Amino acid sequence: MPVTVATLLGTPSLALTLHTRSAPVDRAISWVHVSELADPTPFLEGGELLLTTGLALQPDMAAAYVRRLARAGVVGLGLGTGLSHAEVPAELVAAADEHGLAVLEVPRQTPFIALSRAVSSALAAEEYAAVTRTSTVQRELTRAAVAPGAPGTVVDRLARHLGGWALLVDAAGTPLEAAPPSARGRADGLTAAVDRLRTARPPAGAALTQPGETVLLQSLGTGTRVRGFLAVGRPGPFSAGDRHVVNAAALLLTLRLEQSRALDSGTAALRAAILQLLLAGQTAAAEPVVAALGERLPGEPVQALAVLGSPEQRAAAVDVAADAAAHVREPVLSAQLDDALVVLVPAEGPLAGRLADLPERVPGAVLGTAPPVPWARLADGVRQARQAAGYGRAAGRPVTAFADLAGRGLAALLDPGATSAFAEAALAPLAAADRAGPGDLVESLRVWLAAHGQWEPAAARLGVHRHTLRKRIRRAEELLGRDLDSPGVRAELWLALHPPSP
């Protein structure tokens, strides 16, 4: 138990006398400080028992002196009598009662060092007890972690030790274990915090302070992938010892979750093989393998989604997709394909719509979607979803549908930097000739191409005779070394003359 003013009053050898009547005496004392300054508050942190002989304390200063101490968080004032003051001043006691500051009389035969030793010894004993208690709880959690029923037993022991609640959720935020059971209802309120931690390298943590409660949230895992999250809450703040216990529980739960890592790797390889069967049109061969995993394929038509991002982001997307599928009770198949995660969902149902916010749940990931297709055309759907995701990544768009690409024109699909470099190189001979001569070749070629190679409209737009335009186009053809009658050459030059904006 913490040492308090009441603890010192209950120590007969100190012979202390309490003079205040209403000020609390159950506040914990953090340390003992001795000062004869009229204002010692710059040297205080709060929680101290301040000892003084009142050398600088005058009757008219009592109210201001006490007010400063109370604001600084001092829990008690010990006045040594028999030196500067024969007795405790009444005005000091009145001000202390008003501000809730306990005032103790320290008789002359009790040295201040005796109070310092008493508090120091009590604090040391309390710290030792806390360490012992923490060590005992950690041993209990370790035994629970290796016993049948873990990790539920670990979560239950942790909640009981903290006098609060504990919740273990998987990487997607779905509750796995809760103590008490009602703590499962806390999962929805933690979604935003879980999403923020999901893409951070584990272990990572956050403290969520709410009115009357503190919640600690920790990601579980090693390496780069988050395996789950541990959330614990209790009234008021967590002591240092309790934080050590939470860290120990997180480590033990991480070890339990990491035991399935090899199985997860094997399952991922199996899913990738299933996807290859489906892309090859071998749906009948893939179905029993999917059933062996305890799952089922989405019904036709199927919609392909492609997720681009780091390996950690793609792994998190697998969990988010599984969580969404569980909520709407629809089948889903996720599998890695080169540098993308392919997610197959039923085209008719709410699951595809729920996954539209996947980049919000996994910051940094990019999602591309394809139109619904039958299983026989799955390869087309996957290709289109990857193309949409690739465009979205280049354009800085978190979600892109394949149908959106056609409406934005061909130039919008090209890399601006690469296209600009191509244009500069392709038109370099004409640009050099323009700098050395009249400067009319590039513009003449642009207008001529815009007129579909018709001489009269192009010449009229340029304000020159058609024979002059013919000479310019012939000169441009010679400098470029390209046949301007070729539709392909004309298309390339048109693109070079109209590069996309960066």
Short mmCIF file of C-alpha atoms in Angstrom, two decimals:
data_model
loop_
_atom_site.label_atom_id
_atom_site.label_comp_id
_atom_site.label_asym_id
_atom_site.label_seq_id
_atom_site.Cartn_x
_atom_site.Cartn_y
_atom_site.Cartn_z
CA MET A 1 0.00 0.00 0.00
CA PRO A 2 1.25 3.55 -0.68
CA VAL A 3 2.62 5.63 2.19
CA THR A 4 0.26 8.47 3.15
CA VAL A 5 -0.08 11.20 5.75
CA ALA A 6 -2.27 8.77 7.68
CA THR A 7 0.57 6.22 7.60
CA LEU A 8 2.93 8.70 9.28
CA LEU A 9 0.30 9.73 11.82
CA GLY A 10 -0.02 6.06 12.74
CA THR A 11 3.71 5.77 13.48
CA PRO A 12 4.03 6.39 17.25
CA SER A 13 7.78 7.05 17.20
CA LEU A 14 7.26 10.15 15.04
CA ALA A 15 4.83 11.76 17.57
CA LEU A 16 3.08 13.77 14.86
CA THR A 17 -0.11 15.77 15.44
CA LEU A 18 -2.70 16.53 12.77
CA HIS A 19 -4.05 20.08 13.04
CA THR A 20 -6.36 20.26 10.01
CA ARG A 21 -9.83 18.74 10.23
CA SER A 22 -11.16 18.47 6.67
CA ALA A 23 -8.01 18.07 4.58
CA PRO A 24 -7.52 14.52 3.25
CA VAL A 25 -4.81 12.33 4.77
CA ASP A 26 -5.06 9.37 2.38
CA ARG A 27 -3.15 10.84 -0.55
CA ALA A 28 0.05 9.00 -1.51
CA ILE A 29 3.33 10.68 -0.63
CA SER A 30 5.89 10.56 -3.43
CA TRP A 31 8.81 12.05 -1.45
CA VAL A 32 9.78 14.29 1.48
CA HIS A 33 11.20 17.75 0.76
CA VAL A 34 12.60 20.24 3.27
CA SER A 35 12.54 23.96 2.46
CA GLU A 36 12.53 27.27 4.32
CA LEU A 37 11.77 29.28 1.17
CA ALA A 38 8.72 31.51 1.06
CA ASP A 39 7.93 29.89 -2.31
CA PRO A 40 9.43 26.41 -2.71
CA THR A 41 7.07 25.39 -5.55
CA PRO A 42 9.65 25.77 -8.36
CA PHE A 43 11.51 22.86 -6.76
CA LEU A 44 8.48 20.57 -6.37
CA GLU A 45 6.87 18.05 -8.73
CA GLY A 46 3.69 17.25 -6.79
CA GLY A 47 2.91 14.56 -4.27
CA GLU A 48 5.52 15.70 -1.75
CA LEU A 49 5.32 16.05 2.02
CA LEU A 50 6.92 19.46 2.63
CA LEU A 51 8.76 20.01 5.91
CA THR A 52 9.64 23.47 7.24
CA THR A 53 10.32 25.29 10.51
CA GLY A 54 8.45 28.31 9.10
CA LEU A 55 11.52 30.51 9.21
CA ALA A 56 10.19 32.70 6.37
CA LEU A 57 6.52 32.27 7.25
CA GLN A 58 4.77 35.40 8.50
CA PRO A 59 1.12 35.55 9.67
CA ASP A 60 0.02 37.63 6.65
CA MET A 61 1.75 35.22 4.29
CA ALA A 62 -0.04 32.03 5.42
CA ALA A 63 -2.96 32.11 2.96
CA ALA A 64 -0.78 32.76 -0.12
CA TYR A 65 1.82 30.24 1.03
CA VAL A 66 -0.75 27.45 1.44
CA ARG A 67 -2.44 28.31 -1.84
CA ARG A 68 0.85 27.95 -3.71
CA LEU A 69 1.58 24.60 -2.09
CA ALA A 70 -1.89 23.26 -2.87
CA ARG A 71 -1.61 24.29 -6.51
CA ALA A 72 1.78 22.57 -6.74
CA GLY A 73 0.22 19.28 -5.61
CA VAL A 74 1.79 19.08 -2.16
CA VAL A 75 -0.11 16.46 -0.13
CA GLY A 76 0.94 17.58 3.34
CA LEU A 77 2.82 20.27 5.25
CA GLY A 78 4.87 19.34 8.29
CA LEU A 79 5.68 22.33 10.53
CA GLY A 80 8.50 21.84 13.01
CA THR A 81 7.64 23.63 16.25
CA GLY A 82 9.94 24.84 18.99
CA LEU A 83 12.20 26.90 16.73
CA SER A 84 10.65 29.65 14.58
CA HIS A 85 7.16 28.89 15.90
CA ALA A 86 6.22 27.67 19.34
CA GLU A 87 2.98 26.28 17.95
CA VAL A 88 1.23 25.86 14.61
CA PRO A 89 -0.31 29.23 13.58
CA ALA A 90 -4.10 29.20 13.51
CA GLU A 91 -4.22 31.20 10.27
CA LEU A 92 -2.05 28.53 8.62
CA VAL A 93 -4.43 25.77 9.72
CA ALA A 94 -7.49 27.71 8.52
CA ALA A 95 -5.97 28.30 5.06
CA ALA A 96 -4.87 24.66 4.83
CA ASP A 97 -8.37 23.37 5.65
CA GLU A 98 -9.76 25.68 2.99
CA HIS A 99 -7.39 24.35 0.30
CA GLY A 100 -7.40 20.69 1.37
CA LEU A 101 -3.78 20.58 2.56
CA ALA A 102 -3.07 18.43 5.62
CA VAL A 103 -0.93 20.19 8.26
CA LEU A 104 1.16 18.14 10.68
CA GLU A 105 2.98 19.39 13.75
CA VAL A 106 6.46 17.93 13.99
CA PRO A 107 7.68 18.28 17.59
CA ARG A 108 11.24 19.45 18.17
CA GLN A 109 12.35 16.05 19.45
CA THR A 110 11.43 14.49 16.05
CA PRO A 111 14.13 15.28 13.48
CA PHE A 112 13.04 15.84 9.91
CA ILE A 113 15.36 13.06 8.83
CA ALA A 114 13.18 10.60 10.74
CA LEU A 115 10.23 11.43 8.48
CA SER A 116 12.42 11.19 5.39
CA ARG A 117 13.64 7.75 6.47
CA ALA A 118 10.12 6.58 7.26
CA VAL A 119 8.81 7.63 3.86
CA SER A 120 11.87 6.32 2.02
CA SER A 121 11.60 2.95 3.74
CA ALA A 122 7.88 2.73 3.01
CA LEU A 123 8.41 3.63 -0.65
CA ALA A 124 11.18 1.05 -0.96
CA ALA A 125 8.95 -1.58 0.63
CA GLU A 126 6.09 -0.63 -1.69
CA GLU A 127 8.35 -0.84 -4.73
CA TYR A 128 9.67 -4.22 -3.65
CA ALA A 129 6.12 -5.46 -3.09
CA ALA A 130 5.15 -4.21 -6.55
CA VAL A 131 8.10 -6.00 -8.13
CA THR A 132 7.29 -9.17 -6.24
CA ARG A 133 3.64 -8.91 -7.21
CA THR A 134 4.55 -8.31 -10.86
CA SER A 135 6.93 -11.27 -10.87
CA THR A 136 4.25 -13.51 -9.37
CA VAL A 137 1.68 -12.46 -11.95
CA GLN A 138 4.15 -12.97 -14.79
CA ARG A 139 4.83 -16.51 -13.58
CA GLU A 140 1.07 -17.16 -13.45
CA LEU A 141 0.65 -15.86 -16.99
CA THR A 142 3.52 -18.02 -18.21
CA ARG A 143 1.96 -21.13 -16.69
CA ALA A 144 -1.38 -20.17 -18.24
CA ALA A 145 0.24 -19.68 -21.66
CA VAL A 146 1.50 -23.26 -21.80
CA ALA A 147 -1.61 -24.81 -20.27
CA PRO A 148 -4.65 -26.07 -22.21
CA GLY A 149 -7.11 -23.31 -22.92
CA ALA A 150 -4.57 -20.61 -23.75
CA PRO A 151 -4.75 -17.89 -24.92
CA GLY A 152 -8.14 -17.53 -23.24
CA THR A 153 -6.62 -18.34 -19.86
CA VAL A 154 -3.95 -15.67 -20.30
CA VAL A 155 -6.57 -13.06 -21.17
CA ASP A 156 -8.68 -14.03 -18.16
CA ARG A 157 -5.75 -13.91 -15.69
CA LEU A 158 -4.65 -10.56 -17.08
CA ALA A 159 -8.09 -8.99 -16.69
CA ARG A 160 -8.43 -10.24 -13.11
CA HIS A 161 -5.00 -8.93 -12.12
CA LEU A 162 -5.70 -5.49 -13.56
CA GLY A 163 -9.19 -5.25 -12.13
CA GLY A 164 -10.44 -4.34 -15.59
CA TRP A 165 -11.04 -6.03 -18.93
CA ALA A 166 -8.88 -7.64 -21.61
CA LEU A 167 -9.61 -8.40 -25.26
CA LEU A 168 -7.63 -10.40 -27.82
CA VAL A 169 -8.53 -9.82 -31.48
CA ASP A 170 -7.08 -11.23 -34.68
CA ALA A 171 -5.25 -9.17 -37.30
CA ALA A 172 -8.57 -8.12 -38.86
CA GLY A 173 -9.97 -6.91 -35.54
CA THR A 174 -12.33 -9.85 -34.91
CA PRO A 175 -12.57 -10.83 -31.21
CA LEU A 176 -10.90 -14.12 -30.29
CA GLU A 177 -10.93 -14.04 -26.48
CA ALA A 178 -12.45 -11.62 -23.98
CA ALA A 179 -12.55 -11.30 -20.19
CA PRO A 180 -15.16 -10.68 -19.03
CA PRO A 181 -17.18 -11.91 -22.05
CA SER A 182 -18.87 -8.51 -22.34
CA ALA A 183 -15.50 -7.04 -23.37
CA ARG A 184 -16.15 -8.39 -26.89
CA GLY A 185 -18.37 -5.36 -27.36
CA ARG A 186 -15.27 -3.15 -27.10
CA ALA A 187 -13.94 -4.34 -30.49
CA ASP A 188 -15.97 -1.92 -32.62
CA GLY A 189 -14.75 1.08 -30.63
CA LEU A 190 -11.14 0.04 -31.21
CA THR A 191 -11.39 -0.29 -35.01
CA ALA A 192 -9.76 3.06 -35.83
CA ALA A 193 -6.85 2.48 -33.44
CA VAL A 194 -6.37 -1.09 -34.72
CA ASP A 195 -6.24 0.18 -38.31
CA ARG A 196 -3.55 2.70 -37.37
CA LEU A 197 -1.38 -0.01 -35.79
CA ARG A 198 -2.00 -2.68 -38.42
CA THR A 199 0.61 -1.44 -40.90
CA ALA A 200 3.21 -0.53 -38.24
CA ARG A 201 6.00 -3.01 -37.63
CA PRO A 202 5.08 -5.07 -34.55
CA PRO A 203 5.26 -4.76 -31.68
CA ALA A 204 3.67 -1.33 -31.54
CA GLY A 205 1.35 0.17 -28.97
CA ALA A 206 -0.99 3.02 -28.18
CA ALA A 207 -2.59 4.40 -25.02
CA LEU A 208 -6.19 5.58 -25.33
CA THR A 209 -7.28 7.83 -22.49
CA GLN A 210 -11.02 8.08 -21.99
CA PRO A 211 -13.10 9.64 -19.21
CA GLY A 212 -12.56 7.45 -16.16
CA GLU A 213 -10.64 4.78 -18.07
CA THR A 214 -7.29 4.09 -19.70
CA VAL A 215 -6.97 1.56 -22.53
CA LEU A 216 -3.66 0.07 -23.68
CA LEU A 217 -3.55 -1.44 -27.18
CA GLN A 218 -0.61 -3.52 -28.44
CA SER A 219 -0.01 -5.24 -31.77
CA LEU A 220 1.19 -8.83 -31.55
CA GLY A 221 3.71 -10.34 -33.91
CA THR A 222 7.35 -10.57 -34.89
CA GLY A 223 9.07 -9.66 -38.10
CA THR A 224 6.81 -7.62 -40.33
CA ARG A 225 3.32 -9.12 -40.03
CA VAL A 226 0.82 -8.31 -37.32
CA ARG A 227 -0.74 -11.49 -35.91
CA GLY A 228 -3.33 -9.84 -33.66
CA PHE A 229 -3.96 -7.17 -31.05
CA LEU A 230 -4.26 -7.12 -27.26
CA ALA A 231 -6.40 -4.43 -25.66
CA VAL A 232 -6.70 -3.96 -21.90
CA GLY A 233 -8.62 -1.33 -19.99
CA ARG A 234 -9.06 -0.31 -16.38
CA PRO A 235 -10.30 2.66 -14.38
CA GLY A 236 -7.58 5.29 -13.98
CA PRO A 237 -3.96 5.07 -15.11
CA PHE A 238 -1.74 1.99 -15.29
CA SER A 239 1.12 1.72 -12.85
CA ALA A 240 4.61 0.87 -14.10
CA GLY A 241 4.24 -2.65 -12.69
CA ASP A 242 0.92 -3.19 -14.46
CA ARG A 243 2.43 -2.02 -17.73
CA HIS A 244 5.18 -4.63 -17.30
CA VAL A 245 2.49 -7.27 -16.79
CA VAL A 246 0.66 -6.17 -19.95
CA ASN A 247 3.92 -6.33 -21.92
CA ALA A 248 4.60 -9.83 -20.59
CA ALA A 249 1.10 -10.97 -21.57
CA ALA A 250 1.55 -9.50 -25.06
CA LEU A 251 4.82 -11.40 -25.48
CA LEU A 252 3.27 -14.70 -24.37
CA LEU A 253 0.28 -14.24 -26.67
CA THR A 254 2.60 -13.38 -29.55
CA LEU A 255 4.44 -16.66 -29.04
CA ARG A 256 1.15 -18.57 -29.14
CA LEU A 257 0.01 -16.82 -32.30
CA GLU A 258 3.39 -17.24 -34.00
CA GLN A 259 3.10 -21.01 -33.60
CA SER A 260 0.71 -20.97 -36.56
CA ARG A 261 3.13 -19.02 -38.77
CA ALA A 262 4.47 -22.02 -40.66
CA LEU A 263 0.91 -23.23 -41.24
CA ASP A 264 -0.05 -19.79 -42.57
CA SER A 265 2.87 -19.86 -45.02
CA GLY A 266 1.82 -23.27 -46.29
CA THR A 267 -1.79 -22.14 -46.63
CA ALA A 268 -0.71 -19.07 -48.59
CA ALA A 269 1.25 -21.24 -51.02
CA LEU A 270 -1.76 -23.53 -51.39
CA ARG A 271 -4.05 -20.57 -52.12
CA ALA A 272 -1.63 -19.32 -54.77
CA ALA A 273 -1.72 -22.76 -56.41
CA ILE A 274 -5.53 -22.77 -56.29
CA LEU A 275 -5.59 -19.40 -58.05
CA GLN A 276 -3.31 -20.75 -60.79
CA LEU A 277 -5.75 -23.63 -61.33
CA LEU A 278 -8.65 -21.20 -61.58
CA LEU A 279 -6.77 -18.97 -64.02
CA ALA A 280 -6.08 -22.02 -66.16
CA GLY A 281 -9.80 -22.81 -66.25
CA GLN A 282 -9.49 -25.82 -63.91
CA THR A 283 -12.39 -24.85 -61.65
CA ALA A 284 -13.51 -28.45 -61.11
CA ALA A 285 -10.01 -29.40 -59.91
CA ALA A 286 -9.78 -26.42 -57.57
CA GLU A 287 -13.14 -26.93 -55.81
CA PRO A 288 -12.18 -30.01 -53.71
CA VAL A 289 -8.93 -28.35 -52.61
CA VAL A 290 -10.85 -25.29 -51.47
CA ALA A 291 -13.33 -27.55 -49.66
CA ALA A 292 -10.41 -29.27 -47.88
CA LEU A 293 -9.53 -25.85 -46.44
CA GLY A 294 -13.05 -25.66 -45.00
CA GLU A 295 -14.03 -22.97 -47.51
CA ARG A 296 -15.97 -22.65 -50.76
CA LEU A 297 -15.54 -20.78 -54.01
CA PRO A 298 -17.69 -17.72 -54.78
CA GLY A 299 -20.57 -18.40 -57.14
CA GLU A 300 -20.70 -17.07 -60.69
CA PRO A 301 -20.38 -14.36 -61.78
CA VAL A 302 -17.22 -13.64 -59.82
CA GLN A 303 -15.54 -10.28 -59.33
CA ALA A 304 -11.77 -9.96 -59.16
CA LEU A 305 -10.09 -7.35 -56.98
CA ALA A 306 -6.36 -6.62 -57.03
CA VAL A 307 -4.45 -5.07 -54.12
CA LEU A 308 -1.03 -3.48 -54.63
CA GLY A 309 1.22 -2.49 -51.78
CA SER A 310 4.05 -3.69 -49.59
CA PRO A 311 4.07 -7.32 -48.38
CA GLU A 312 2.86 -6.07 -44.98
CA GLN A 313 0.00 -4.14 -46.57
CA ARG A 314 -1.04 -7.11 -48.70
CA ALA A 315 -0.95 -9.39 -45.66
CA ALA A 316 -3.14 -6.94 -43.76
CA ALA A 317 -5.53 -6.83 -46.73
CA VAL A 318 -5.96 -10.62 -46.49
CA ASP A 319 -7.16 -10.21 -42.90
CA VAL A 320 -9.48 -7.32 -43.77
CA ALA A 321 -11.05 -9.32 -46.62
CA ALA A 322 -11.57 -12.34 -44.36
CA ASP A 323 -13.13 -10.14 -41.69
CA ALA A 324 -15.53 -8.54 -44.20
CA ALA A 325 -16.49 -11.95 -45.61
CA ALA A 326 -17.24 -13.27 -42.13
CA HIS A 327 -19.50 -10.29 -41.39
CA VAL A 328 -21.66 -10.79 -44.49
CA ARG A 329 -21.32 -14.62 -44.52
CA GLU A 330 -20.05 -14.77 -48.10
CA PRO A 331 -17.17 -16.84 -49.53
CA VAL A 332 -13.90 -15.16 -50.46
CA LEU A 333 -10.62 -16.41 -51.91
CA SER A 334 -7.44 -14.37 -51.45
CA ALA A 335 -4.15 -15.38 -53.06
CA GLN A 336 -0.83 -13.79 -53.96
CA LEU A 337 -0.05 -13.41 -57.67
CA ASP A 338 3.42 -11.96 -58.30
CA ASP A 339 3.42 -8.51 -56.66
CA ALA A 340 -0.35 -8.33 -56.19
CA LEU A 341 -2.96 -9.82 -53.91
CA VAL A 342 -5.94 -11.13 -55.86
CA VAL A 343 -9.26 -11.28 -54.00
CA LEU A 344 -12.18 -13.15 -55.58
CA VAL A 345 -15.67 -12.35 -54.31
CA PRO A 346 -19.25 -12.96 -55.48
CA ALA A 347 -20.29 -10.20 -57.88
CA GLU A 348 -23.85 -10.35 -56.57
CA GLY A 349 -23.78 -9.53 -52.88
CA PRO A 350 -22.59 -6.93 -50.38
CA LEU A 351 -19.01 -8.17 -49.98
CA ALA A 352 -17.54 -6.31 -52.97
CA GLY A 353 -19.07 -3.08 -51.70
CA ARG A 354 -17.67 -3.60 -48.21
CA LEU A 355 -14.17 -4.08 -49.61
CA ALA A 356 -14.30 -0.73 -51.42
CA ASP A 357 -13.01 0.89 -48.21
CA LEU A 358 -10.06 -1.52 -47.94
CA PRO A 359 -7.48 1.26 -48.54
CA GLU A 360 -8.95 3.09 -45.55
CA ARG A 361 -8.44 0.01 -43.38
CA VAL A 362 -4.95 -0.58 -44.81
CA PRO A 363 -3.37 2.83 -45.44
CA GLY A 364 -1.03 2.84 -48.42
CA ALA A 365 -2.67 -0.09 -50.21
CA VAL A 366 -4.21 0.48 -53.67
CA LEU A 367 -7.31 -1.39 -54.89
CA GLY A 368 -8.30 -2.16 -58.48
CA THR A 369 -11.62 -3.76 -59.45
CA ALA A 370 -12.76 -5.55 -62.61
CA PRO A 371 -16.25 -6.14 -64.05
CA PRO A 372 -17.95 -9.44 -63.11
CA VAL A 373 -16.91 -12.44 -65.20
CA PRO A 374 -17.74 -16.16 -65.37
CA TRP A 375 -15.10 -18.56 -64.14
CA ALA A 376 -14.11 -19.27 -67.74
CA ARG A 377 -12.99 -15.63 -68.14
CA LEU A 378 -11.34 -15.25 -64.73
CA ALA A 379 -7.93 -14.56 -66.29
CA ASP A 380 -9.43 -11.53 -68.05
CA GLY A 381 -10.98 -10.28 -64.82
CA VAL A 382 -7.73 -10.64 -62.85
CA ARG A 383 -5.75 -8.90 -65.61
CA GLN A 384 -8.21 -6.02 -65.70
CA ALA A 385 -8.20 -5.65 -61.90
CA ARG A 386 -4.38 -5.51 -61.88
CA GLN A 387 -4.36 -2.94 -64.68
CA ALA A 388 -6.83 -0.79 -62.75
CA ALA A 389 -4.75 -1.07 -59.58
CA GLY A 390 -1.57 -0.22 -61.49
CA TYR A 391 -3.18 2.90 -62.91
CA GLY A 392 -4.49 3.86 -59.47
CA ARG A 393 -1.03 3.54 -57.95
CA ALA A 394 0.51 5.74 -60.68
CA ALA A 395 -2.30 8.32 -60.38
CA GLY A 396 -2.37 8.34 -56.58
CA ARG A 397 -5.94 6.99 -56.44
CA PRO A 398 -6.73 4.46 -53.68
CA VAL A 399 -9.58 2.75 -55.58
CA THR A 400 -9.91 2.43 -59.37
CA ALA A 401 -12.41 0.43 -61.44
CA PHE A 402 -11.30 -0.97 -64.79
CA ALA A 403 -14.27 0.73 -66.45
CA ASP A 404 -12.87 4.10 -65.33
CA LEU A 405 -9.79 3.68 -67.52
CA ALA A 406 -11.62 3.98 -70.86
CA GLY A 407 -13.31 7.24 -69.90
CA ARG A 408 -10.01 8.95 -69.07
CA GLY A 409 -8.43 8.43 -72.51
CA LEU A 410 -5.22 6.66 -73.50
CA ALA A 411 -2.94 9.51 -72.39
CA ALA A 412 -4.24 9.24 -68.84
CA LEU A 413 -2.94 5.66 -68.67
CA LEU A 414 0.61 6.57 -69.64
CA ASP A 415 3.40 7.49 -67.31
CA PRO A 416 3.83 11.29 -67.70
CA GLY A 417 7.58 11.20 -67.13
CA ALA A 418 8.26 8.43 -69.64
CA THR A 419 5.89 9.95 -72.23
CA SER A 420 7.51 13.37 -71.92
CA ALA A 421 10.94 11.84 -72.41
CA PHE A 422 9.68 10.00 -75.53
CA ALA A 423 8.17 13.20 -76.92
CA GLU A 424 11.35 15.18 -76.38
CA ALA A 425 13.46 12.53 -78.11
CA ALA A 426 11.01 11.98 -81.00
CA LEU A 427 10.64 15.67 -81.79
CA ALA A 428 14.27 16.64 -81.13
CA PRO A 429 15.25 16.99 -84.85
CA LEU A 430 12.28 19.30 -85.52
CA ALA A 431 12.90 21.35 -82.37
CA ALA A 432 16.56 21.82 -83.36
CA ALA A 433 15.58 22.93 -86.87
CA ASP A 434 13.02 25.37 -85.45
CA ARG A 435 15.67 26.91 -83.20
CA ALA A 436 18.02 27.36 -86.17
CA GLY A 437 15.41 28.46 -88.71
CA PRO A 438 11.96 30.04 -89.00
CA GLY A 439 10.57 27.86 -86.19
CA ASP A 440 7.51 26.50 -88.00
CA LEU A 441 8.04 22.73 -88.33
CA VAL A 442 6.66 21.48 -84.96
CA GLU A 443 3.55 23.66 -85.14
CA SER A 444 2.94 22.82 -88.81
CA LEU A 445 3.15 19.10 -88.04
CA ARG A 446 0.75 19.53 -85.11
CA VAL A 447 -1.86 21.35 -87.19
CA TRP A 448 -1.47 18.98 -90.17
CA LEU A 449 -2.03 15.92 -87.97
CA ALA A 450 -5.04 17.60 -86.33
CA ALA A 451 -6.50 18.08 -89.83
CA HIS A 452 -6.05 14.34 -90.53
CA GLY A 453 -3.38 15.11 -93.15
CA GLN A 454 -5.67 17.30 -95.25
CA TRP A 455 -3.65 20.07 -96.87
CA GLU A 456 -6.23 22.79 -97.49
CA PRO A 457 -7.77 22.98 -93.96
CA ALA A 458 -4.34 22.75 -92.31
CA ALA A 459 -2.81 25.43 -94.56
CA ALA A 460 -5.77 27.73 -93.95
CA ARG A 461 -5.44 27.30 -90.19
CA LEU A 462 -1.74 28.15 -90.38
CA GLY A 463 -2.34 31.06 -92.77
CA VAL A 464 0.04 29.73 -95.48
CA HIS A 465 -0.30 28.30 -98.98
CA ARG A 466 -0.77 24.55 -99.23
CA HIS A 467 2.47 24.24 -101.21
CA THR A 468 4.33 25.91 -98.32
CA LEU A 469 2.79 23.43 -95.91
CA ARG A 470 3.77 20.53 -98.22
CA LYS A 471 7.40 21.70 -98.14
CA ARG A 472 7.36 21.92 -94.32
CA ILE A 473 5.86 18.44 -93.89
CA ARG A 474 8.32 16.99 -96.40
CA ARG A 475 11.18 18.66 -94.50
CA ALA A 476 9.84 17.26 -91.20
CA GLU A 477 9.63 13.76 -92.72
CA GLU A 478 13.26 14.00 -93.85
CA LEU A 479 14.48 15.20 -90.44
CA LEU A 480 12.52 12.54 -88.56
CA GLY A 481 13.41 9.74 -90.97
CA ARG A 482 9.85 8.43 -90.62
CA ASP A 483 7.09 7.79 -93.17
CA LEU A 484 4.33 10.25 -92.30
CA ASP A 485 1.84 8.33 -94.44
CA SER A 486 1.97 5.50 -91.87
CA PRO A 487 -0.99 5.58 -89.41
CA GLY A 488 1.25 4.20 -86.66
CA VAL A 489 3.85 6.92 -87.14
CA ARG A 490 1.15 9.57 -87.15
CA ALA A 491 -0.30 8.17 -83.87
CA GLU A 492 3.14 8.22 -82.21
CA LEU A 493 3.82 11.78 -83.30
CA TRP A 494 0.37 12.90 -82.20
CA LEU A 495 1.07 11.47 -78.74
CA ALA A 496 4.49 13.13 -78.70
CA LEU A 497 2.90 16.46 -79.57
CA HIS A 498 0.26 16.03 -76.82
CA PRO A 499 2.00 14.38 -73.82
CA PRO A 500 -0.08 13.84 -70.64
CA SER A 501 0.27 16.36 -67.85
CA PRO A 502 2.32 15.16 -64.84
#
